[in-house]
JSON list of C-alpha atoms in Angstrom, two decimals:
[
{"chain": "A", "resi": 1, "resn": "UNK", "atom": "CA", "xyz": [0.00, 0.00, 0.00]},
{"chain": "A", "resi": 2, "resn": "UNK", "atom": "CA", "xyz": [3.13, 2.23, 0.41]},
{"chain": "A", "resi": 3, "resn": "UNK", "atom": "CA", "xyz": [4.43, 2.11, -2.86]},
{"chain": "A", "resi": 4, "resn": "UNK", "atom": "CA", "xyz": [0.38, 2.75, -4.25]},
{"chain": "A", "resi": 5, "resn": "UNK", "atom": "CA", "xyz": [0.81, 5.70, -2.06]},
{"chain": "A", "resi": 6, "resn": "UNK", "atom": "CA", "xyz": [3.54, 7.21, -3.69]},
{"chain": "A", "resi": 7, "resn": "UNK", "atom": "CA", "xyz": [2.23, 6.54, -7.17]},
{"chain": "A", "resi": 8, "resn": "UNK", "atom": "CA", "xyz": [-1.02, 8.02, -6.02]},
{"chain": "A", "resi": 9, "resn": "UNK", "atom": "CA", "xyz": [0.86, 10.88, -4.54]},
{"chain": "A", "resi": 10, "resn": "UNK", "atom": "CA", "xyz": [2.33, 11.56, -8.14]},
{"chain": "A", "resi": 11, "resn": "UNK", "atom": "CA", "xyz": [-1.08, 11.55, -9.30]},
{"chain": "A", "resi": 12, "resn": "UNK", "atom": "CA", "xyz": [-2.52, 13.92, -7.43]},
{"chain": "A", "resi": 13, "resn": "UNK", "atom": "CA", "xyz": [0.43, 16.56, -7.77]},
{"chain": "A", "resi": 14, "resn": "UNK", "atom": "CA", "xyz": [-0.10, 16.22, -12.01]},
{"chain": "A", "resi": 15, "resn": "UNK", "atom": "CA", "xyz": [-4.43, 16.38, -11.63]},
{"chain": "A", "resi": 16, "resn": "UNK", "atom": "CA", "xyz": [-3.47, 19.59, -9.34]},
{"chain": "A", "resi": 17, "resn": "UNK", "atom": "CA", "xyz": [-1.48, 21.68, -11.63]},
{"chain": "A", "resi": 18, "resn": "UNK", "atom": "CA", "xyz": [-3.63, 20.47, -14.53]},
{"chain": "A", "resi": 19, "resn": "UNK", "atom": "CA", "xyz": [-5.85, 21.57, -12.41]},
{"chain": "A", "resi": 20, "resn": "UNK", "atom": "CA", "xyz": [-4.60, 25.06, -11.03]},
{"chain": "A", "resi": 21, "resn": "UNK", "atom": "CA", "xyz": [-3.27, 25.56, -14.70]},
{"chain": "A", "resi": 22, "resn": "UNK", "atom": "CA", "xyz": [-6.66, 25.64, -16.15]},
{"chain": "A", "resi": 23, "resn": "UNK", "atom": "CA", "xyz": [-8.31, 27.38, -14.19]},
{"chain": "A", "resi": 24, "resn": "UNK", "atom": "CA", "xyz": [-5.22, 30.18, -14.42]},
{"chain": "A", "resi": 25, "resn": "UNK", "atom": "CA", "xyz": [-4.83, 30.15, -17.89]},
{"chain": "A", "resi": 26, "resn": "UNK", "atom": "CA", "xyz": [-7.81, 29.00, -19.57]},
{"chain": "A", "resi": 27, "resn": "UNK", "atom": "CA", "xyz": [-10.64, 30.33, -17.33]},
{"chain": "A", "resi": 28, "resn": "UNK", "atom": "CA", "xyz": [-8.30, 33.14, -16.13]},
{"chain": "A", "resi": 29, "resn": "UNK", "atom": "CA", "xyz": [-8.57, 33.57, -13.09]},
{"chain": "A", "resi": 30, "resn": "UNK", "atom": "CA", "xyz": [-5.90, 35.79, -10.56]},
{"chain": "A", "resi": 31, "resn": "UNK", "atom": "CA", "xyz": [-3.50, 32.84, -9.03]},
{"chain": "A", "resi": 32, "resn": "UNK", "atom": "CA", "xyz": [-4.70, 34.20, -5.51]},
{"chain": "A", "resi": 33, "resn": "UNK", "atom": "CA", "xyz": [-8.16, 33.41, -6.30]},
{"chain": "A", "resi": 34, "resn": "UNK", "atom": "CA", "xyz": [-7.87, 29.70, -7.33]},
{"chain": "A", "resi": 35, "resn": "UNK", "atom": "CA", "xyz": [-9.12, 27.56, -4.80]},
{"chain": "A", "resi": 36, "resn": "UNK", "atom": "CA", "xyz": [-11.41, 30.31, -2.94]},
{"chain": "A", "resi": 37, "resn": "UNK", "atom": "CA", "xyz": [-14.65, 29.47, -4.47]},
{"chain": "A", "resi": 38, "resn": "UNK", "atom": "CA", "xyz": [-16.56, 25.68, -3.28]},
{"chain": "A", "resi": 39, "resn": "UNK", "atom": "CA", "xyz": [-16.60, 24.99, -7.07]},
{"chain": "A", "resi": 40, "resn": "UNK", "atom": "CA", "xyz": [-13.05, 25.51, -7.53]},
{"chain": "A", "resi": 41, "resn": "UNK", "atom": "CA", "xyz": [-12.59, 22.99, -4.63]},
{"chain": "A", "resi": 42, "resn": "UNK", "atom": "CA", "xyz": [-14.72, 20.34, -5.20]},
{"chain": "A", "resi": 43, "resn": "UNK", "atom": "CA", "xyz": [-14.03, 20.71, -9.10]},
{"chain": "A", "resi": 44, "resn": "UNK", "atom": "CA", "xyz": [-10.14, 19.88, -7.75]},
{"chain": "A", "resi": 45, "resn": "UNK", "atom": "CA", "xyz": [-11.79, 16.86, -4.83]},
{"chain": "A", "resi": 46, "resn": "UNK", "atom": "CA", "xyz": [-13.90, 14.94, -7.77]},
{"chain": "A", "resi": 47, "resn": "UNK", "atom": "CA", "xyz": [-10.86, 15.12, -10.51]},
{"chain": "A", "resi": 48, "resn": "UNK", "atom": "CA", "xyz": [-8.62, 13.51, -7.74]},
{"chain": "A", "resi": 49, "resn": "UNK", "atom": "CA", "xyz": [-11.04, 11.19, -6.75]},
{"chain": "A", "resi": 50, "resn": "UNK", "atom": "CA", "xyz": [-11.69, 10.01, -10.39]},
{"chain": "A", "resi": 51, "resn": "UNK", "atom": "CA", "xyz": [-8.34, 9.88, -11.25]},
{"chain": "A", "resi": 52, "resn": "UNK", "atom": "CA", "xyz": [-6.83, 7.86, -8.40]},
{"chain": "A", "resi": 53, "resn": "UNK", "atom": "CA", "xyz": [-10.13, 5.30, -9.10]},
{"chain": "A", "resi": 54, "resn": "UNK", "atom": "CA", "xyz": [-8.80, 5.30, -12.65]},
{"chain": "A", "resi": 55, "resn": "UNK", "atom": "CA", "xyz": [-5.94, 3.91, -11.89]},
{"chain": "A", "resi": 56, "resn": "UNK", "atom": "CA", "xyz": [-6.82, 1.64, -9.40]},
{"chain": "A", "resi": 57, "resn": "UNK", "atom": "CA", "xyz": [-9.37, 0.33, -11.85]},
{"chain": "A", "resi": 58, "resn": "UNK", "atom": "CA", "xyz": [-7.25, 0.54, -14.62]},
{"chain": "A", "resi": 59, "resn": "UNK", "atom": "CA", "xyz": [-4.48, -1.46, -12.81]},
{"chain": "A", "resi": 60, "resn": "UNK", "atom": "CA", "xyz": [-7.04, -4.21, -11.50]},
{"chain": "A", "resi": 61, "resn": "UNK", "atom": "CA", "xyz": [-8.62, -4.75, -14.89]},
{"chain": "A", "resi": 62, "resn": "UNK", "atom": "CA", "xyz": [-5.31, -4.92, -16.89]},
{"chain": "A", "resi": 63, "resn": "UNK", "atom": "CA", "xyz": [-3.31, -7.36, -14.61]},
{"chain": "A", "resi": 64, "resn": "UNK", "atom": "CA", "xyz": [-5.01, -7.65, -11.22]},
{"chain": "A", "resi": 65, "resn": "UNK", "atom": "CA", "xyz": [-2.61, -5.64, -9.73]},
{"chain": "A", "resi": 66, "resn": "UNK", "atom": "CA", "xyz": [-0.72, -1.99, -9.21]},
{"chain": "A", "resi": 67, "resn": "UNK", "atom": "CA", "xyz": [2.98, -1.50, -9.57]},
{"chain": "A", "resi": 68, "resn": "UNK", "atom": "CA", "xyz": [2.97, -1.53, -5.47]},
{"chain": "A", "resi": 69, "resn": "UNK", "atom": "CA", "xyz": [1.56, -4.58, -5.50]},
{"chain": "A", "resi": 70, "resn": "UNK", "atom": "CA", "xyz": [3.43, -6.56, -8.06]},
{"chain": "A", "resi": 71, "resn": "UNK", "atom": "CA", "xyz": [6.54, -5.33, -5.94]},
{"chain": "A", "resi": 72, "resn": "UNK", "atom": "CA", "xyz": [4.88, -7.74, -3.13]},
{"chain": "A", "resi": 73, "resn": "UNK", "atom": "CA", "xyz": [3.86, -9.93, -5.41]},
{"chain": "A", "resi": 74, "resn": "UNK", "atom": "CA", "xyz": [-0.18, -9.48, -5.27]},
{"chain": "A", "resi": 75, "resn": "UNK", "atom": "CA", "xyz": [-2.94, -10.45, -7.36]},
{"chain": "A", "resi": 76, "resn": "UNK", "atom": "CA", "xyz": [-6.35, -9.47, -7.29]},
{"chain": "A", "resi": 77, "resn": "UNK", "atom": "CA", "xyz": [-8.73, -11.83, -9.15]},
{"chain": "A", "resi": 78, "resn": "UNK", "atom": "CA", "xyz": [-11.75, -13.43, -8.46]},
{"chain": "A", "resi": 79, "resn": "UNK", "atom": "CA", "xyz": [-12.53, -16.38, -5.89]},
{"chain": "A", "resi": 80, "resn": "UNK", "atom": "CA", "xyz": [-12.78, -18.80, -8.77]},
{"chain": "A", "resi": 81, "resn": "UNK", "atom": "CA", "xyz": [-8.67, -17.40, -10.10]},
{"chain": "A", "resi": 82, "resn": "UNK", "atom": "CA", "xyz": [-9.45, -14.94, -12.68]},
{"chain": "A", "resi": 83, "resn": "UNK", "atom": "CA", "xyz": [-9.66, -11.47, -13.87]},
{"chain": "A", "resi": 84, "resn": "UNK", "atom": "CA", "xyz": [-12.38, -9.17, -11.72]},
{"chain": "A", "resi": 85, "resn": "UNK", "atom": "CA", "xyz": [-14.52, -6.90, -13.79]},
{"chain": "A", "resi": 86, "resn": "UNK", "atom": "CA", "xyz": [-15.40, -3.60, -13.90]},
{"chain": "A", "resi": 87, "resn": "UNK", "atom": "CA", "xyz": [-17.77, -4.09, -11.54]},
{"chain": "A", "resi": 88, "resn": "UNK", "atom": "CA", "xyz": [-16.40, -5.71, -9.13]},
{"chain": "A", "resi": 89, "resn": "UNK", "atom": "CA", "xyz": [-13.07, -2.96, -9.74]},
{"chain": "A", "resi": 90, "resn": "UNK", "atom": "CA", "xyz": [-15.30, -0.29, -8.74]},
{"chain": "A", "resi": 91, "resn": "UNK", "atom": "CA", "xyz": [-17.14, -1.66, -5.71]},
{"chain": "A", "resi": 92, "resn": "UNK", "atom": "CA", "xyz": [-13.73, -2.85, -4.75]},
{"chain": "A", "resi": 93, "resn": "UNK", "atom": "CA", "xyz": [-12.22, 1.10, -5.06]},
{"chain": "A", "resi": 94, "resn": "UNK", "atom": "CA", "xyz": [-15.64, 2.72, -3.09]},
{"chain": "A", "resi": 95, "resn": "UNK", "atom": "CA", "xyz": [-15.39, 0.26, -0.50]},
{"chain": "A", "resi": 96, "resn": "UNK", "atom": "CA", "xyz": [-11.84, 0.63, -0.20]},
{"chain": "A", "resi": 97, "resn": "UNK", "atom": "CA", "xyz": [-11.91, 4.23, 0.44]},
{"chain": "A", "resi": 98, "resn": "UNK", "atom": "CA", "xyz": [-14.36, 3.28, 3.16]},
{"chain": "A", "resi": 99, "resn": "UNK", "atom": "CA", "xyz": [-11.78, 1.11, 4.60]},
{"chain": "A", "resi": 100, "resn": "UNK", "atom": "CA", "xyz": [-9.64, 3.76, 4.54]},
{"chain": "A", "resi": 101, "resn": "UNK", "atom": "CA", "xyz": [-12.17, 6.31, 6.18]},
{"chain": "A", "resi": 102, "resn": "UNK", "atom": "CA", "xyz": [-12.85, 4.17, 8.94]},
{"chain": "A", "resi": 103, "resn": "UNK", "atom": "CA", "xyz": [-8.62, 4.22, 9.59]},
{"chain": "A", "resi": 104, "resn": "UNK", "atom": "CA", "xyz": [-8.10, 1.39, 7.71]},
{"chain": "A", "resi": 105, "resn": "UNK", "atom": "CA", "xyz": [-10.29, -1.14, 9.63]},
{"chain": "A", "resi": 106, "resn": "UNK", "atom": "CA", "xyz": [-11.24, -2.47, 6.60]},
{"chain": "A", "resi": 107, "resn": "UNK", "atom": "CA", "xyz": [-8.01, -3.73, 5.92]},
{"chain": "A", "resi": 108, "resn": "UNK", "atom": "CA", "xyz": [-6.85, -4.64, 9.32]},
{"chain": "A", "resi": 109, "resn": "UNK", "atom": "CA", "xyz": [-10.44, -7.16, 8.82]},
{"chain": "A", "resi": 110, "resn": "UNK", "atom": "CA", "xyz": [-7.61, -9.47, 7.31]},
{"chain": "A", "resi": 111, "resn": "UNK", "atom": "CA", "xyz": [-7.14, -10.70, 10.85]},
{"chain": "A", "resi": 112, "resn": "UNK", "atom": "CA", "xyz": [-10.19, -11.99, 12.00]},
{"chain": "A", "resi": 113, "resn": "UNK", "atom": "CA", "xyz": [-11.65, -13.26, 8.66]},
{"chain": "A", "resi": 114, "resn": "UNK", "atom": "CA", "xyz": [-11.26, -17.39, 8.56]},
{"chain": "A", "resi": 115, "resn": "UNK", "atom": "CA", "xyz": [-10.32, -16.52, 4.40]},
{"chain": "A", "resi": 116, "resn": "UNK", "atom": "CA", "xyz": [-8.20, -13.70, 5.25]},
{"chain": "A", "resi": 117, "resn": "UNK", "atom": "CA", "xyz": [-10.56, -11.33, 3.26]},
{"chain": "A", "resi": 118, "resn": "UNK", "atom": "CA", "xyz": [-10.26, -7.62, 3.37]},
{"chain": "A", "resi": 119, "resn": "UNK", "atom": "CA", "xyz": [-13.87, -5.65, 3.39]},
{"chain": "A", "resi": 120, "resn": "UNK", "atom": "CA", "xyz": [-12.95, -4.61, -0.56]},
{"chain": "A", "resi": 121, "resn": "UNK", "atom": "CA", "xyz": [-12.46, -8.40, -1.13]},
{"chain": "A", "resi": 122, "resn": "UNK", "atom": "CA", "xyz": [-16.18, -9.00, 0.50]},
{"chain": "A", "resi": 123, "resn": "UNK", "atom": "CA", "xyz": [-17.97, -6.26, -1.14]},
{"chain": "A", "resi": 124, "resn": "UNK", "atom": "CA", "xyz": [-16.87, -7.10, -4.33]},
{"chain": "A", "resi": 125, "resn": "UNK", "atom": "CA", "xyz": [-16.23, -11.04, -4.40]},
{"chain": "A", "resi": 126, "resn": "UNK", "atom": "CA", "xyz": [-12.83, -10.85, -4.85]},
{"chain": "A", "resi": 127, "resn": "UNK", "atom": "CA", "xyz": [-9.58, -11.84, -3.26]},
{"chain": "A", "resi": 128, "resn": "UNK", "atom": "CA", "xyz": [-6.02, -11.11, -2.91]},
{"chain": "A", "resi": 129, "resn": "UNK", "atom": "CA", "xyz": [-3.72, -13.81, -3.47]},
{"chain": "A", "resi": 130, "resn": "UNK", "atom": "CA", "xyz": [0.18, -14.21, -2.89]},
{"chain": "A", "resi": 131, "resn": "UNK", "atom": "CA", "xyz": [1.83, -14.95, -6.40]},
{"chain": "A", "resi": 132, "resn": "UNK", "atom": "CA", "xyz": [4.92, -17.88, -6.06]},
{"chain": "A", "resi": 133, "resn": "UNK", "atom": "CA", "xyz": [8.54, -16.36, -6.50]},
{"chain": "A", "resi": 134, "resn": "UNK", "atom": "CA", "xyz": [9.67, -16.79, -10.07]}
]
């Protein structure tokens, strides 16, 4: 989740000068105004939220896993071994962000589920397996 954090961080900093540039340049508004209105900041909230749940969903779809998690060796697939769907990507991505909300209890679930399932992985019908060492 580190390493996701990082390339989420990255992210985030390109989606906020995209997003600071066009409202400077295109809409042109004064730099010290950007950011002062609640459309300005929830215009900037729903691009970072979409973009970070692109990726996740992009990453999930194409492989069944992030960069982060291929550096651990993680898989995301199905409970019968194969490739989740867009559905099951984006139920996996809103619940996760619940997980997250609620300090990451949803992950920490890992510990007292008999399969080892995270909330995202119950939601969404999925699980996350440990790839063998090549």
């Amino acid at each position: 989740m580190l390493y996701d954090g990082f390339l989420v961080t990255a992210i985030w900093l390109a989606v906020t000068v995209a997003h600071l540039a066009f409202f400077r340049f295109i809409l042109g508004q004064q730099a010290d105004e950007i950011g002062t209105t609640p459309f300005d900041i929830w215009s900037l909230r729903l691009m970072l939220l979409f973009f970070v749940t692109l990726f996740f969903v992009y990453s999930w779809r194409r492989g069944g896993m992030t960069l982060g998690m291929q550096a651990w060796r993680l898989r995301v697939q199905t409970t019968d071994g194969y490739a989740i769907s867009l559905k099951q990507s984006l139920i996996r991505c809103m619940v996760a962000w619940l997980s997250l909300a609620a300090f990451g209890i949803g992950y920490w679930w890992v510990l007292f589920d008999r399969q080892r399932r995270s909330w995202p992985d119950i939601a969404s019908n999925t699980q996350t397996v440990v790839l063998p060492k090549k």
